Amino acid sequence: MQFLASRSLFISALVFAAFSCSDDSDSPDNNGGAAGSTSVAGSAGSGGAAGSAGSAGSGGSAGAAAGSAGSAGSAGAAGAAGAAGAAGAAGAAGAGDVGSDAGAPDASGNVDEEPPPPAATRLVTLTFDDGPDPTLTGAVLDKLEAHGVPASFFLIEQQLTPDDATVIARAIALGCSFENHSDNFQSLGVFPAQEITDRVNGASDAIEAATGQRPAFFRAPNLDTTGAVFAAIDLPLAGGILTGDYTNGGPNNTPPTVDSVVNRVRAEIQDGSIILMHDVQPGLNPQVTPDALDIIIPELQGQGYEFVNIRELFARRGIDPASRQDADWDFVPPNN
């Protein structure tokens, strides 16, 4: 009997010790704790037990050391992060009270994560001078359609013919705009003010008749804004990144190549850029510009740029293009 009583006391002591050694949720950080089970999903279990990984992972220490997750975020099972219990967007697990902070697990251990704020959109616009032309403009439109992006075409009055109706309709369907590039290719700075005004207004009339859009921007032929050009024109003037996709526009006045055009864009691109290209250039290999677009468009899209026409660029930025009276617009800065 004495032996049985002693044995009973010994077993009781073992049971008591087993309960006394269970995890204590108020204990300090145990570097992930023991490798035991993680208890109920959505809680830190036994002081942040780390499961099989045995550590808190990259999100920092587990268990009570994470305490109140707060802005660091807390959430469900630790999984590959190695931290047991609740794991937030930041990967921290915690046994503390997260209160009403975003990312707290509900009664079922599910995490109500708030979506991150949307990233600011980078905007860019492609512009093409010297058209239209049924074939050459069509080759540019093939690329714009393939990538699903709009652009703006700066048209020359003398280029307009009834044969352009098809390419104009294609451009309209893409959301393109039509702007003014004067009545012909001649620089305007040599003319008196009234003649400049008449030439530009006459071109706007012809462009509106052909496209249904009244031009909202002007680009001077050869970018010549000397003399009375600014004063004589009541449209905002657009410049842009000179890609050199014109005769002898390559390095050291050499013929342009796809690489030379793409590299100009890479070197100068910024949020709000206006890219100045040509759909029509006499004597230029017509495939330089279209082939460059196959590189430029997906590359900039991969960097987070959205392509818009020039009118939308200003509208999205909330900037009045008429606010600049004595210089070209090369880019439209973000509206911080």
Short mmCIF file of N, CA, C and O in Angstrom, two decimals, residues 28 33 54 65 84 89 107-108 111 122 129 140 164 177 189 191 214 233 238-239 258 264 266 276 285 287 312 335:
data_model
loop_
_atom_site.label_atom_id
_atom_site.label_comp_id
_atom_site.label_asym_id
_atom_site.label_seq_id
_atom_site.Cartn_x
_atom_site.Cartn_y
_atom_site.Cartn_z
N PRO A 28 8.02 36.48 -22.37
CA PRO A 28 8.71 37.34 -23.33
C PRO A 28 9.05 36.58 -24.60
O PRO A 28 8.85 35.38 -24.69
N GLY A 33 9.93 30.50 -30.00
CA GLY A 33 9.36 29.50 -29.11
C GLY A 33 9.72 28.11 -29.51
O GLY A 33 10.55 27.84 -30.36
N GLY A 54 10.82 27.30 -36.60
CA GLY A 54 11.49 27.62 -35.35
C GLY A 54 11.99 29.05 -35.27
O GLY A 54 12.73 29.38 -34.36
N ALA A 65 6.54 39.31 -28.69
CA ALA A 65 7.41 40.42 -29.04
C ALA A 65 6.79 41.30 -30.10
O ALA A 65 7.06 42.48 -30.19
N ALA A 84 4.68 31.50 -36.20
CA ALA A 84 3.40 30.86 -35.91
C ALA A 84 2.38 31.90 -35.52
O ALA A 84 2.70 33.03 -35.18
N ALA A 89 0.56 41.62 -43.16
CA ALA A 89 1.20 41.92 -44.42
C ALA A 89 2.69 42.08 -44.24
O ALA A 89 3.47 41.81 -45.12
N ALA A 107 -12.88 36.48 -35.73
CA ALA A 107 -13.07 35.37 -34.82
C ALA A 107 -12.69 34.04 -35.45
O ALA A 107 -12.36 33.08 -34.75
N SER A 108 -12.73 33.95 -36.76
CA SER A 108 -12.39 32.71 -37.45
C SER A 108 -10.93 32.67 -37.87
O SER A 108 -10.50 31.73 -38.53
N VAL A 111 -8.16 37.19 -42.13
CA VAL A 111 -7.58 38.52 -42.07
C VAL A 111 -8.30 39.46 -43.03
O VAL A 111 -8.49 39.14 -44.20
N ARG A 122 2.06 57.13 -64.11
CA ARG A 122 2.92 57.90 -65.00
C ARG A 122 2.22 58.02 -66.35
O ARG A 122 1.67 57.06 -66.86
N ASP A 129 4.31 63.75 -86.48
CA ASP A 129 4.24 64.92 -87.35
C ASP A 129 4.22 64.54 -88.82
O ASP A 129 4.64 63.45 -89.22
N VAL A 140 2.17 53.20 -88.84
CA VAL A 140 2.22 53.60 -87.43
C VAL A 140 0.96 53.13 -86.70
O VAL A 140 1.02 52.62 -85.58
N ASP A 164 -7.08 59.77 -97.29
CA ASP A 164 -6.70 59.62 -95.88
C ASP A 164 -7.88 59.22 -95.00
O ASP A 164 -7.69 59.02 -93.79
N SER A 177 -5.99 62.10 -81.12
CA SER A 177 -6.41 63.47 -81.42
C SER A 177 -5.63 63.97 -82.63
O SER A 177 -4.55 63.45 -82.97
N GLY A 189 8.80 81.40 -89.23
CA GLY A 189 9.44 82.58 -88.66
C GLY A 189 9.79 83.65 -89.66
O GLY A 189 10.04 84.81 -89.27
N PHE A 191 7.79 84.82 -91.95
CA PHE A 191 6.59 85.51 -92.43
C PHE A 191 6.15 86.58 -91.42
O PHE A 191 6.42 86.48 -90.22
N ARG A 214 -11.40 70.10 -84.10
CA ARG A 214 -10.69 71.37 -84.21
C ARG A 214 -9.38 71.24 -83.45
O ARG A 214 -9.36 70.87 -82.25
N ILE A 233 0.05 83.12 -82.97
CA ILE A 233 -0.70 81.86 -82.90
C ILE A 233 -1.43 81.78 -81.57
O ILE A 233 -0.83 81.99 -80.50
N ALA A 238 3.39 72.72 -78.84
CA ALA A 238 3.91 71.46 -78.30
C ALA A 238 5.27 71.16 -78.89
O ALA A 238 5.47 71.23 -80.11
N GLY A 239 6.21 70.84 -78.01
CA GLY A 239 7.51 70.33 -78.43
C GLY A 239 7.57 68.85 -78.10
O GLY A 239 6.65 68.10 -78.41
N VAL A 258 16.51 52.17 -85.64
CA VAL A 258 15.59 51.83 -84.55
C VAL A 258 16.27 52.05 -83.21
O VAL A 258 15.69 52.64 -82.28
N ARG A 264 17.10 57.53 -77.62
CA ARG A 264 16.73 58.92 -77.29
C ARG A 264 15.59 58.92 -76.26
O ARG A 264 15.60 59.72 -75.31
N ARG A 266 14.76 56.49 -74.16
CA ARG A 266 15.25 55.96 -72.87
C ARG A 266 16.02 57.02 -72.09
O ARG A 266 15.94 57.10 -70.86
N LEU A 276 8.14 63.18 -79.52
CA LEU A 276 7.96 63.75 -80.85
C LEU A 276 8.53 62.79 -81.89
O LEU A 276 9.75 62.57 -81.96
N ASN A 285 13.52 55.72 -94.27
CA ASN A 285 13.06 54.34 -94.23
C ASN A 285 11.77 54.31 -93.41
O ASN A 285 11.79 54.60 -92.21
N GLN A 287 10.10 52.14 -92.00
CA GLN A 287 9.95 51.18 -90.91
C GLN A 287 10.70 51.57 -89.64
O GLN A 287 10.55 50.91 -88.62
N GLU A 312 -5.64 64.59 -73.36
CA GLU A 312 -5.91 63.91 -72.09
C GLU A 312 -4.75 64.10 -71.12
O GLU A 312 -4.96 64.16 -69.90
N ASN A 335 0.81 66.53 -61.17
CA ASN A 335 0.11 67.45 -60.27
C ASN A 335 0.18 66.89 -58.86
O ASN A 335 -0.70 66.17 -58.42
#
